[in-house]
């Protein structure tokens, strides 16, 4: 016995708590019309999770709650609890007893409890489906519902049969799998769409990161190139700067000295230039010449005077001769002698210069001419006395002149000495100047040499200064491009092509063009770096990694989803195949049972179930897109009647056919209990008996709760409950004896 107890409280007409125990295989519920019997059948539907209020004869959840009467006020909630025996573990729960309870509140809220623990409706459905208590309620046949299995279409009938065969649980699983399949497909579309949406950004980030990575590579390369370039440049500049500075020192000092010495030489030369040496010499020469002239004049005067003296002395010594004829001619010899005398006197007078000298000379001339004429006229003139006086005077003059000659000679020799001294001086001065000039030219040459050396060194130094300025700029740029690390270039080891560390000498003696080429290379790298931008920021990398991880995650997710879609597809196909197999097998069994019950009921004839193909057009335009479904049709043939169609059956015949089918369905896969609400209502006495027999057969496999007015049916029940309703509109349950029950029976 599975079904143990039903407890109703506030449900429909059961305003107060009412309990029913099902300790027999067949329980019959009897009572007058309207007493609330069908409410009990519905309370079963309710507690087992029925969602259609309509199938419980209500419009909304509230209709299921005691609505109140004049005497008893309305309730706020309705609860129904059903208790099952689970010793046989019919329910997949490790309890000997399983209690399912449903409560509905006026606000329409429902609560489900399993052994007093709140659960979901889904849990209740699953539990019941596993125990072969399907939700289509094929085991609860409400009043007038027996016909449902006949009235239903092939598709619905198939569902009822599937439910009866216990395939519901598999169908639920299949539906669940299909839902999962659909959900997974939706997820695939979503994930694909997410990936598609994110793809351009990821691609953009990827490009950025690639660019950044290239930039990092270029930076690395640039760092190495720069370190080598800077180290070489620094070493080169420092070395050659020191070298040139040292090389410059000697020539610079020498130049300084040469300049000083040149200044000295020039000073000396200037000083010698300042002296009017030539004037002094000229003056001395002039003076000497004058002194000489004076001396010569004095000497000439002295010799003239001497001549006069000797002339006079001769005259004195020679007595005057008789006069010669006055008309005698003057010989040429005498005339030439006279001319000589005049010439000599004139020369002397001219050379002496001065008026007094000229006067004296003229007087002398006049005297001489007179004397000549007297002599030529033969006039004997005794001149001895006069001559003597003249001689004395001339001798006096001679003395004076002699003194003059002596003085002039002394003066001349003094002047000569002076001249000699000046000449000597000039000669030695010129010598010195020449030496100084020689020295000056040598110094000037040296100065030029040194200056050109220094110019060359300074040019090299200024080139180095330029190189140094360039180097500093380069270093600053390097730091701003590559950060402070770029200034650590000095620790960089410069290697030869064969990989040996180069020393300073090897570095500084390299051809400059190689370093220039190196710099060009550095510039090229800088340009490339500028094009690429400075490296990857952490933020970019983080963003890219996040985007990539997300995309990879989505890709994995997609692969998982696609795999699970495939699995689900296979599972669905598998489930479908199994369901079909079980359905086909089950249907065959039901057909056999149906035929048996049918022939039992009708005393002959035949009945069968047939699978029919239903076309379910999915796409109006394409014939190919058609999904086929199967339904179930009934084929019956009444004994001795030609009636074949269901529509042509009488009410009783329909009821019997329904019962035969319901019973057949219950036989193949017996549910734990079956509730039949006045299924026997339309049966006549003979059929009621047959019905009673079938009930007994059925009760061997399933517990039966029968709501009935039929005596025959009541007679087969082990327990009888009578339902009454008093003036308060409240249904009450009471155990009744068969006779009591029969009293209300037809
Ligand atoms: P019959 O033999 O004629 O089929 P029955 O015994 O099956 O009758 P039910 O149909 O179960 O009777 O009961 C109907 C009664 O329940 C009616 O009197 C109705 O007023 C009462 N009822 C239904 N719903 C409610 C409710 N929410 N509150 C109070 N009474 C209700």
mmCIF file of N, CA, C and O in Angstrom, residues 304-351:
data_model
loop_
_atom_site.group_PDB
_atom_site.id
_atom_site.type_symbol
_atom_site.label_atom_id
_atom_site.label_comp_id
_atom_site.label_asym_id
_atom_site.label_seq_id
_atom_site.Cartn_x
_atom_site.Cartn_y
_atom_site.Cartn_z
ATOM 1 N N UNK A 304 149.375 132.307 -50.244
ATOM 2 C CA UNK A 304 149.347 133.574 -50.989
ATOM 3 C C UNK A 304 150.192 134.604 -50.295
ATOM 4 O O UNK A 304 151.045 135.266 -50.926
ATOM 5 N N UNK A 305 149.927 134.639 -48.963
ATOM 6 C CA UNK A 305 150.707 135.627 -48.218
ATOM 7 C C UNK A 305 152.190 135.288 -48.312
ATOM 8 O O UNK A 305 153.057 136.156 -48.519
ATOM 9 N N UNK A 306 152.464 133.980 -48.199
ATOM 10 C CA UNK A 306 153.865 133.541 -48.322
ATOM 11 C C UNK A 306 154.420 133.969 -49.682
ATOM 12 O O UNK A 306 155.573 134.439 -49.796
ATOM 13 N N UNK A 307 153.572 133.787 -50.733
ATOM 14 C CA UNK A 307 153.969 134.171 -52.085
ATOM 15 C C UNK A 307 154.243 135.674 -52.139
ATOM 16 O O UNK A 307 155.272 136.124 -52.713
ATOM 17 N N UNK A 308 153.365 136.403 -51.565
ATOM 18 C CA UNK A 308 153.529 137.873 -51.536
ATOM 19 C C UNK A 308 154.837 138.237 -50.837
ATOM 20 O O UNK A 308 155.599 139.082 -51.309
ATOM 21 N N UNK A 309 154.991 137.517 -49.736
ATOM 22 C CA UNK A 309 156.200 137.822 -48.950
ATOM 23 C C UNK A 309 157.440 137.548 -49.801
ATOM 24 O O UNK A 309 158.337 138.389 -49.890
ATOM 25 N N UNK A 310 157.406 136.354 -50.412
ATOM 26 C CA UNK A 310 158.607 135.998 -51.205
ATOM 27 C C UNK A 310 158.735 136.944 -52.401
ATOM 28 O O UNK A 310 159.850 137.331 -52.763
ATOM 29 N N UNK A 311 157.581 137.387 -53.005
ATOM 30 C CA UNK A 311 157.589 138.348 -54.098
ATOM 31 C C UNK A 311 158.177 139.677 -53.652
ATOM 32 O O UNK A 311 159.056 140.208 -54.310
ATOM 33 N N UNK A 312 157.729 140.089 -52.477
ATOM 34 C CA UNK A 312 158.201 141.356 -51.946
ATOM 35 C C UNK A 312 159.660 141.232 -51.566
ATOM 36 O O UNK A 312 160.473 142.117 -51.848
ATOM 37 N N UNK A 313 159.937 140.107 -50.944
ATOM 38 C CA UNK A 313 161.332 139.900 -50.530
ATOM 39 C C UNK A 313 162.244 139.907 -51.766
ATOM 40 O O UNK A 313 163.320 140.478 -51.725
ATOM 41 N N UNK A 314 161.734 139.215 -52.850
ATOM 42 C CA UNK A 314 162.548 139.231 -54.075
ATOM 43 C C UNK A 314 162.685 140.668 -54.603
ATOM 44 O O UNK A 314 163.748 141.052 -55.057
ATOM 45 N N UNK A 315 161.626 141.414 -54.534
ATOM 46 C CA UNK A 315 161.690 142.795 -55.016
ATOM 47 C C UNK A 315 162.665 143.648 -54.244
ATOM 48 O O UNK A 315 163.376 144.428 -54.798
ATOM 49 N N UNK A 316 162.552 143.362 -52.952
ATOM 50 C CA UNK A 316 163.485 144.095 -52.122
ATOM 51 C C UNK A 316 164.907 143.720 -52.487
ATOM 52 O O UNK A 316 165.769 144.573 -52.597
ATOM 53 N N UNK A 317 165.107 142.441 -52.708
ATOM 54 C CA UNK A 317 166.449 141.968 -53.013
ATOM 55 C C UNK A 317 166.904 142.413 -54.396
ATOM 56 O O UNK A 317 168.089 142.599 -54.607
ATOM 57 N N UNK A 318 166.012 142.654 -55.333
ATOM 58 C CA UNK A 318 166.315 143.042 -56.673
ATOM 59 C C UNK A 318 166.072 144.547 -56.819
ATOM 60 O O UNK A 318 164.920 144.984 -56.715
ATOM 61 N N UNK A 319 167.185 145.425 -57.181
ATOM 62 C CA UNK A 319 167.029 146.848 -57.297
ATOM 63 C C UNK A 319 166.264 147.199 -58.539
ATOM 64 O O UNK A 319 166.258 146.451 -59.534
ATOM 65 N N UNK A 320 165.668 148.319 -58.555
ATOM 66 C CA UNK A 320 164.827 148.684 -59.680
ATOM 67 C C UNK A 320 165.649 149.034 -60.882
ATOM 68 O O UNK A 320 166.699 149.630 -60.752
ATOM 69 N N UNK A 321 165.281 148.489 -62.038
ATOM 70 C CA UNK A 321 165.940 148.701 -63.276
ATOM 71 C C UNK A 321 165.362 149.932 -63.982
ATOM 72 O O UNK A 321 164.290 150.372 -63.601
ATOM 73 N N UNK A 322 166.188 150.459 -65.024
ATOM 74 C CA UNK A 322 165.703 151.570 -65.815
ATOM 75 C C UNK A 322 164.446 151.223 -66.487
ATOM 76 O O UNK A 322 164.168 150.064 -66.844
ATOM 77 N N UNK A 323 163.799 152.316 -66.677
ATOM 78 C CA UNK A 323 162.443 152.047 -67.270
ATOM 79 C C UNK A 323 162.527 151.662 -68.702
ATOM 80 O O UNK A 323 163.390 152.132 -69.483
ATOM 81 N N UNK A 324 161.852 150.865 -69.137
ATOM 82 C CA UNK A 324 161.728 150.389 -70.493
ATOM 83 C C UNK A 324 160.900 151.339 -71.274
ATOM 84 O O UNK A 324 160.274 152.202 -70.699
ATOM 85 N N UNK A 325 161.067 151.284 -72.584
ATOM 86 C CA UNK A 325 160.252 152.129 -73.430
ATOM 87 C C UNK A 325 158.800 152.006 -73.103
ATOM 88 O O UNK A 325 158.263 150.938 -72.905
ATOM 89 N N UNK A 326 158.295 153.290 -73.081
ATOM 90 C CA UNK A 326 156.889 153.274 -72.686
ATOM 91 C C UNK A 326 155.967 152.662 -73.677
ATOM 92 O O UNK A 326 154.944 152.147 -73.324
ATOM 93 N N UNK A 327 156.405 152.749 -74.924
ATOM 94 C CA UNK A 327 155.515 152.132 -75.907
ATOM 95 C C UNK A 327 155.763 150.702 -76.155
ATOM 96 O O UNK A 327 155.210 150.122 -77.065
ATOM 97 N N UNK A 328 156.758 150.139 -75.456
ATOM 98 C CA UNK A 328 156.993 148.697 -75.659
ATOM 99 C C UNK A 328 155.790 147.866 -75.321
ATOM 100 O O UNK A 328 154.984 148.186 -74.472
ATOM 101 N N UNK A 329 155.700 146.861 -76.151
ATOM 102 C CA UNK A 329 154.534 145.896 -75.948
ATOM 103 C C UNK A 329 154.705 145.021 -74.741
ATOM 104 O O UNK A 329 155.837 144.623 -74.419
ATOM 105 N N UNK A 330 153.539 144.676 -74.108
ATOM 106 C CA UNK A 330 153.564 143.736 -72.947
ATOM 107 C C UNK A 330 153.526 142.337 -73.501
ATOM 108 O O UNK A 330 152.693 141.979 -74.313
ATOM 109 N N UNK A 331 154.638 141.652 -73.072
ATOM 110 C CA UNK A 331 154.673 140.261 -73.569
ATOM 111 C C UNK A 331 153.537 139.419 -73.041
ATOM 112 O O UNK A 331 152.959 139.691 -72.002
ATOM 113 N N UNK A 332 153.251 138.440 -73.889
ATOM 114 C CA UNK A 332 152.136 137.487 -73.537
ATOM 115 C C UNK A 332 152.430 136.797 -72.257
ATOM 116 O O UNK A 332 151.559 136.632 -71.439
ATOM 117 N N UNK A 333 153.686 136.516 -72.017
ATOM 118 C CA UNK A 333 154.065 135.785 -70.793
ATOM 119 C C UNK A 333 153.737 136.620 -69.583
ATOM 120 O O UNK A 333 153.165 136.115 -68.611
ATOM 121 N N UNK A 334 154.043 137.945 -69.707
ATOM 122 C CA UNK A 334 153.771 138.833 -68.575
ATOM 123 C C UNK A 334 152.274 138.949 -68.327
ATOM 124 O O UNK A 334 151.838 138.933 -67.184
ATOM 125 N N UNK A 335 151.574 138.966 -69.483
ATOM 126 C CA UNK A 335 150.095 139.064 -69.341
ATOM 127 C C UNK A 335 149.473 137.848 -68.705
ATOM 128 O O UNK A 335 148.639 137.944 -67.808
ATOM 129 N N UNK A 336 150.027 136.654 -69.182
ATOM 130 C CA UNK A 336 149.487 135.400 -68.570
ATOM 131 C C UNK A 336 149.779 135.339 -67.093
ATOM 132 O O UNK A 336 148.943 134.918 -66.284
ATOM 133 N N UNK A 337 150.948 135.813 -66.760
ATOM 134 C CA UNK A 337 151.349 135.858 -65.342
ATOM 135 C C UNK A 337 150.371 136.723 -64.555
ATOM 136 O O UNK A 337 149.912 136.339 -63.479
ATOM 137 N N UNK A 338 150.031 137.919 -65.183
ATOM 138 C CA UNK A 338 149.075 138.795 -64.515
ATOM 139 C C UNK A 338 147.704 138.140 -64.336
ATOM 140 O O UNK A 338 147.130 138.190 -63.261
ATOM 141 N N UNK A 339 147.290 137.523 -65.465
ATOM 142 C CA UNK A 339 145.952 136.844 -65.378
ATOM 143 C C UNK A 339 145.944 135.791 -64.260
ATOM 144 O O UNK A 339 145.035 135.722 -63.470
ATOM 145 N N UNK A 340 147.075 135.038 -64.152
ATOM 146 C CA UNK A 340 147.162 133.991 -63.107
ATOM 147 C C UNK A 340 147.028 134.596 -61.724
ATOM 148 O O UNK A 340 146.309 134.080 -60.872
ATOM 149 N N UNK A 341 147.740 135.709 -61.588
ATOM 150 C CA UNK A 341 147.723 136.386 -60.290
ATOM 151 C C UNK A 341 146.284 136.827 -59.935
ATOM 152 O O UNK A 341 145.827 136.608 -58.822
ATOM 153 N N UNK A 342 145.630 137.479 -60.984
ATOM 154 C CA UNK A 342 144.259 137.934 -60.722
ATOM 155 C C UNK A 342 143.347 136.764 -60.386
ATOM 156 O O UNK A 342 142.600 136.813 -59.422
ATOM 157 N N UNK A 343 143.485 135.676 -61.195
ATOM 158 C CA UNK A 343 142.641 134.482 -60.951
ATOM 159 C C UNK A 343 142.820 133.969 -59.539
ATOM 160 O O UNK A 343 141.846 133.693 -58.837
ATOM 161 N N UNK A 344 144.117 133.867 -59.146
ATOM 162 C CA UNK A 344 144.392 133.299 -57.819
ATOM 163 C C UNK A 344 143.770 134.171 -56.728
ATOM 164 O O UNK A 344 143.130 133.653 -55.814
ATOM 165 N N UNK A 345 143.944 135.521 -56.898
ATOM 166 C CA UNK A 345 143.383 136.411 -55.879
ATOM 167 C C UNK A 345 141.866 136.325 -55.827
ATOM 168 O O UNK A 345 141.260 136.266 -54.753
ATOM 169 N N UNK A 346 141.262 136.259 -57.029
ATOM 170 C CA UNK A 346 139.769 136.159 -57.087
ATOM 171 C C UNK A 346 139.254 134.878 -56.454
ATOM 172 O O UNK A 346 138.334 134.914 -55.653
ATOM 173 N N UNK A 347 139.929 133.766 -56.777
ATOM 174 C CA UNK A 347 139.511 132.448 -56.196
ATOM 175 C C UNK A 347 139.534 132.509 -54.680
ATOM 176 O O UNK A 347 138.605 132.072 -54.011
ATOM 177 N N UNK A 348 140.690 133.087 -54.199
ATOM 178 C CA UNK A 348 140.842 133.146 -52.723
ATOM 179 C C UNK A 348 139.718 133.960 -52.104
ATOM 180 O O UNK A 348 139.113 133.562 -51.114
ATOM 181 N N UNK A 349 139.514 135.188 -52.805
ATOM 182 C CA UNK A 349 138.466 136.051 -52.253
ATOM 183 C C UNK A 349 137.122 135.345 -52.250
ATOM 184 O O UNK A 349 136.392 135.399 -51.275
ATOM 185 N N UNK A 350 136.814 134.644 -53.353
ATOM 186 C CA UNK A 350 135.518 133.944 -53.463
ATOM 187 C C UNK A 350 135.429 132.858 -52.415
ATOM 188 O O UNK A 350 134.441 132.727 -51.730
ATOM 189 N N UNK A 351 136.560 132.087 -52.347
ATOM 190 C CA UNK A 351 136.496 130.965 -51.388
ATOM 191 C C UNK A 351 136.380 131.449 -49.956
ATOM 192 O O UNK A 351 135.731 130.823 -49.137
#
